[in-house]
Short mmCIF file of C-alpha atoms and ligand atoms in Angstrom, two decimals:
data_model
loop_
_atom_site.label_atom_id
_atom_site.label_comp_id
_atom_site.label_asym_id
_atom_site.label_seq_id
_atom_site.Cartn_x
_atom_site.Cartn_y
_atom_site.Cartn_z
CA MET A 1 172.75 193.75 -270.00
CA VAL A 2 169.21 195.14 -270.10
CA ALA A 3 166.02 194.43 -268.28
CA GLU A 4 163.42 192.79 -270.45
CA ALA A 5 161.30 195.33 -272.30
CA PRO A 6 157.66 195.52 -271.19
CA SER A 7 156.42 194.28 -274.54
CA ALA A 8 153.53 192.60 -276.16
CA GLY A 9 155.73 191.69 -279.16
CA ARG A 10 157.97 188.66 -279.34
CA LEU A 11 161.69 188.67 -279.97
CA PHE A 12 163.04 186.10 -282.44
CA LEU A 13 166.74 185.66 -282.98
CA ILE A 14 168.31 183.97 -285.98
CA THR A 15 171.95 182.95 -285.93
CA GLY A 16 174.32 180.52 -287.63
CA PRO A 17 177.65 180.62 -289.44
CA SER A 18 178.42 183.19 -292.09
CA GLY A 19 177.27 181.99 -295.51
CA VAL A 20 174.66 179.54 -294.21
CA GLY A 21 171.84 181.60 -295.76
CA LYS A 22 170.52 183.69 -292.84
CA GLY A 23 170.19 186.85 -294.92
CA THR A 24 168.53 184.97 -297.78
CA LEU A 25 166.00 183.33 -295.46
CA VAL A 26 165.23 186.53 -293.57
CA ALA A 27 164.72 188.52 -296.78
CA ALA A 28 162.24 185.90 -298.03
CA LEU A 29 160.51 185.87 -294.66
CA LEU A 30 160.06 189.66 -294.64
CA GLN A 31 158.72 189.66 -298.15
CA ARG A 32 156.03 187.17 -297.17
CA HIS A 33 155.31 188.65 -293.73
CA PRO A 34 155.70 192.45 -293.82
CA GLN A 35 154.41 192.77 -290.26
CA ILE A 36 157.78 191.48 -289.04
CA TRP A 37 160.26 194.15 -288.03
CA LEU A 38 163.94 193.36 -288.74
CA SER A 39 166.53 195.12 -286.61
CA ILE A 40 169.18 197.04 -288.56
CA SER A 41 172.56 196.56 -286.93
CA ALA A 42 175.46 198.95 -286.56
CA THR A 43 178.82 197.77 -287.88
CA THR A 44 182.37 198.94 -288.44
CA ARG A 45 182.62 196.66 -291.50
CA ALA A 46 182.94 198.45 -294.85
CA PRO A 47 179.82 198.29 -297.05
CA ARG A 48 179.77 195.55 -299.68
CA ASN A 49 178.76 196.39 -303.22
CA GLY A 50 175.11 197.39 -303.21
CA GLU A 51 174.78 197.74 -299.43
CA VAL A 52 173.03 200.95 -298.37
CA ASP A 53 173.66 202.81 -295.10
CA GLY A 54 170.57 202.71 -292.89
CA GLN A 55 169.06 199.88 -294.91
CA HIS A 56 171.43 196.93 -294.64
CA TYR A 57 173.47 198.30 -291.75
CA PHE A 58 174.36 201.57 -290.08
CA PHE A 59 178.01 201.81 -291.16
CA LEU A 60 180.04 203.49 -288.40
CA ASP A 61 183.70 204.13 -287.84
CA ARG A 62 185.23 202.56 -284.75
CA SER A 63 185.08 205.71 -282.61
CA ASP A 64 181.37 206.22 -283.32
CA PHE A 65 180.73 202.55 -282.57
CA ASP A 66 182.65 202.79 -279.27
CA ALA A 67 180.69 205.93 -278.34
CA ARG A 68 177.41 204.05 -278.85
CA VAL A 69 178.66 201.21 -276.66
CA ALA A 70 179.74 203.66 -273.94
CA ALA A 71 176.34 205.41 -274.03
CA GLY A 72 174.53 202.07 -273.56
CA GLY A 73 172.92 202.45 -276.97
CA LEU A 74 173.47 198.84 -278.02
CA LEU A 75 171.43 195.90 -276.77
CA GLU A 76 174.36 193.60 -277.49
CA TRP A 77 177.53 193.80 -279.49
CA ALA A 78 180.41 191.57 -280.53
CA GLU A 79 183.52 191.43 -282.67
CA PHE A 80 183.28 189.15 -285.66
CA ALA A 81 186.06 188.45 -288.18
CA GLY A 82 187.84 191.69 -287.31
CA ASN A 83 184.84 194.05 -287.22
CA CYS A 84 182.33 195.16 -284.58
CA TYR A 85 178.60 194.55 -284.91
CA GLY A 86 175.80 195.61 -282.55
CA THR A 87 172.03 195.95 -282.22
CA PRO A 88 170.68 199.46 -281.57
CA ARG A 89 168.63 199.17 -278.38
CA GLN A 90 165.91 201.78 -278.68
CA PRO A 91 164.19 200.72 -281.92
CA VAL A 92 164.02 197.09 -280.74
CA GLU A 93 162.37 198.11 -277.48
CA GLN A 94 159.96 200.41 -279.34
CA GLN A 95 158.91 197.75 -281.83
CA LEU A 96 158.44 195.11 -279.13
CA ALA A 97 156.31 197.55 -277.12
CA SER A 98 154.17 198.22 -280.18
CA GLY A 99 153.45 194.50 -280.44
CA ARG A 100 155.29 193.69 -283.67
CA PRO A 101 157.30 190.48 -283.98
CA VAL A 102 160.96 191.54 -283.94
CA VAL A 103 163.74 189.58 -285.67
CA LEU A 104 167.45 189.94 -284.90
CA GLU A 105 169.93 188.29 -287.27
CA ILE A 106 173.20 188.22 -285.36
CA GLU A 107 176.23 186.05 -284.53
CA LEU A 108 176.82 183.69 -281.59
CA GLU A 109 178.31 185.98 -278.92
CA GLY A 110 175.52 188.52 -279.41
CA ALA A 111 172.92 185.74 -279.28
CA ARG A 112 174.29 184.67 -275.90
CA GLN A 113 173.99 188.24 -274.58
CA VAL A 114 170.39 188.49 -275.83
CA ARG A 115 169.59 185.15 -274.16
CA GLN A 116 170.46 186.78 -270.82
CA SER A 117 168.59 190.04 -271.42
CA PHE A 118 165.53 188.58 -273.21
CA PRO A 119 165.08 185.07 -271.79
CA SER A 120 161.58 184.85 -273.28
CA GLY A 121 162.95 185.38 -276.80
CA PHE A 122 163.05 182.44 -279.22
CA GLN A 123 166.47 181.65 -280.69
CA ILE A 124 166.94 179.69 -283.91
CA PHE A 125 170.27 178.30 -285.14
CA ILE A 126 170.62 177.78 -288.91
CA GLU A 127 172.93 174.91 -289.94
CA PRO A 128 174.37 174.13 -293.37
CA PRO A 129 173.84 170.62 -294.79
CA SER A 130 177.64 170.17 -294.56
CA PHE A 131 180.78 172.22 -293.93
CA GLU A 132 181.78 171.79 -297.60
CA GLU A 133 178.46 173.30 -298.70
CA LEU A 134 178.97 176.20 -296.29
CA GLU A 135 182.35 176.94 -297.88
CA ARG A 136 180.80 176.70 -301.37
CA ARG A 137 178.12 179.22 -300.38
CA ILE A 138 180.55 181.74 -298.86
CA ARG A 139 182.76 181.53 -301.95
CA GLY A 140 179.77 181.52 -304.32
CA ARG A 141 178.42 184.71 -302.74
CA GLY A 142 181.55 186.41 -304.04
CA THR A 143 181.50 189.26 -301.53
CA ASP A 144 184.45 188.47 -299.30
CA SER A 145 188.23 188.56 -299.69
CA GLU A 146 190.19 185.31 -299.28
CA GLU A 147 191.32 186.52 -295.85
CA ALA A 148 187.74 187.29 -294.78
CA ILE A 149 186.61 183.87 -296.05
CA SER A 150 189.29 182.11 -293.97
CA ARG A 151 188.33 184.03 -290.82
CA ARG A 152 184.65 183.29 -291.37
CA LEU A 153 185.22 179.58 -291.95
CA GLU A 154 187.45 179.35 -288.87
CA ARG A 155 184.75 181.05 -286.80
CA ALA A 156 182.07 178.81 -288.37
CA ARG A 157 183.64 175.71 -286.78
CA VAL A 158 183.24 177.29 -283.32
CA GLU A 159 179.70 178.49 -284.03
CA LEU A 160 178.53 175.09 -285.32
CA GLU A 161 179.55 173.50 -282.02
CA ALA A 162 177.11 175.81 -280.20
CA ALA A 163 174.00 174.69 -282.10
CA SER A 164 172.63 172.68 -279.16
CA GLU A 165 172.33 175.87 -277.04
CA PHE A 166 169.44 177.07 -279.18
CA ASP A 167 165.67 176.66 -278.94
CA ALA A 168 165.58 175.19 -282.45
CA VAL A 169 168.06 174.07 -285.12
CA LEU A 170 167.06 174.43 -288.76
CA VAL A 171 169.11 172.89 -291.58
CA ASN A 172 169.12 175.16 -294.64
CA ALA A 173 169.46 172.53 -297.39
CA ASP A 174 166.53 173.24 -299.72
CA LEU A 175 165.68 176.95 -299.45
CA ASP A 176 161.89 176.60 -299.82
CA GLN A 177 161.73 173.85 -297.23
CA ALA A 178 163.89 175.85 -294.82
CA LEU A 179 161.68 178.90 -295.28
CA ALA A 180 158.56 176.85 -294.56
CA GLU A 181 160.18 175.46 -291.42
CA LEU A 182 161.22 178.94 -290.31
CA GLU A 183 157.63 180.17 -290.76
CA ARG A 184 156.43 177.25 -288.65
CA LEU A 185 158.93 178.02 -285.89
CA LEU A 186 157.80 181.66 -285.86
CA GLY A 187 154.16 180.63 -285.68
CA LEU A 188 153.42 182.07 -289.14
CA ALA A 189 152.65 178.92 -291.09
P1 LIG B 1 174.48 184.60 -294.44
O1 LIG B 1 173.51 185.77 -294.35
O2 LIG B 1 174.16 183.51 -293.47
O3 LIG B 1 175.91 185.02 -294.37
P2 LIG B 1 173.62 184.50 -297.25
O4 LIG B 1 172.14 184.65 -297.10
O5 LIG B 1 174.39 185.68 -297.73
O6 LIG B 1 174.28 183.93 -295.89
O7 LIG B 1 173.85 183.24 -298.21
C1 LIG B 1 175.15 182.87 -298.66
C2 LIG B 1 175.06 182.33 -300.08
O8 LIG B 1 174.37 181.08 -300.06
C3 LIG B 1 174.27 183.25 -301.03
O9 LIG B 1 174.92 183.27 -302.29
C4 LIG B 1 172.89 182.60 -301.11
O10 LIG B 1 172.26 182.85 -302.35
C5 LIG B 1 173.25 181.10 -300.96
N1 LIG B 1 172.18 180.29 -300.36
C6 LIG B 1 171.38 180.61 -299.31
N2 LIG B 1 170.53 179.59 -299.02
C7 LIG B 1 170.80 178.60 -299.90
C8 LIG B 1 170.26 177.27 -300.12
N3 LIG B 1 169.27 176.77 -299.36
N4 LIG B 1 170.79 176.54 -301.11
C9 LIG B 1 171.81 177.01 -301.88
N5 LIG B 1 172.35 178.26 -301.73
C10 LIG B 1 171.86 179.05 -300.75
P1 LIG B 2 178.26 190.14 -292.38
O1 LIG B 2 179.56 190.87 -292.33
O2 LIG B 2 178.35 188.87 -293.22
O3 LIG B 2 177.10 191.04 -292.79
O4 LIG B 2 177.92 189.66 -290.92
C1 LIG B 2 178.85 188.91 -290.19
C2 LIG B 2 178.19 188.32 -288.96
O5 LIG B 2 177.77 189.37 -288.08
C3 LIG B 2 176.94 187.50 -289.27
O6 LIG B 2 177.01 186.28 -288.53
C4 LIG B 2 175.82 188.36 -288.77
O7 LIG B 2 174.72 187.58 -288.31
C5 LIG B 2 176.48 189.06 -287.61
N1 LIG B 2 175.80 190.30 -287.20
C6 LIG B 2 175.13 191.18 -287.96
N2 LIG B 2 174.62 192.16 -287.20
C7 LIG B 2 174.96 191.88 -285.91
C8 LIG B 2 174.72 192.51 -284.65
O8 LIG B 2 174.04 193.53 -284.54
N3 LIG B 2 175.26 191.93 -283.55
C9 LIG B 2 175.99 190.79 -283.61
N4 LIG B 2 176.45 190.31 -282.47
N5 LIG B 2 176.24 190.16 -284.78
C10 LIG B 2 175.73 190.70 -285.91
#
């Protein structure tokens, strides 16, 4: 747990089940609003095709990840579908202090930790139009093994039940409409 950073910037957190379209929405948001700073997470997951270290994630082995946890270098961290993911603390605090809007795109357990440490942050839950559509999107993305897909779908059922904990719930049915709604929630529309 951390004390809240003395910041002029605002912390926005985006969560929701794997495959719902978080990455797609955030990429579109950043393209339209380059003043937003997106946190780059650390993970023990192996890079997918086309993922670049330091750009999509900082890819660490488990002992390096554990060392960062032990040194207090992560703002939050969680295990998800067999891998560890965490938010490097220092850059988030720096960007908030500099007054930039900061976006974290993380899973449920991490979101709950951030809710404790940054109670003034704004947390948005992205929902799929249906569970069947979520499954179609995960499969259609074509990046995960059958085992990884099963773990993600199993976890998705738990995550979807937590939607009411969040400051706002946004259904990602039509992408353009969801993006417009996200901009409105972030005060950018
Ligand atoms: P997440 O980051 O939540 O795991 P992605 O952004 O990788 O999800 O999206 C999963 C898949 O769903 C991708 O193939 C993406 O192109 C597709 N997708 C995202 N949003 C929509 C949408 N509104 N309608 C249809 N497909 C979408
Ligand atoms: P993926 O393997 O699909 O990139 O990500 C799997 C899940 O981990 C997604 O729900 C994503 O939001 C989440 N995630 C990514 N980075 C972090 C992080 O730093 N902390 C936490 N708790 N979850 C993260």
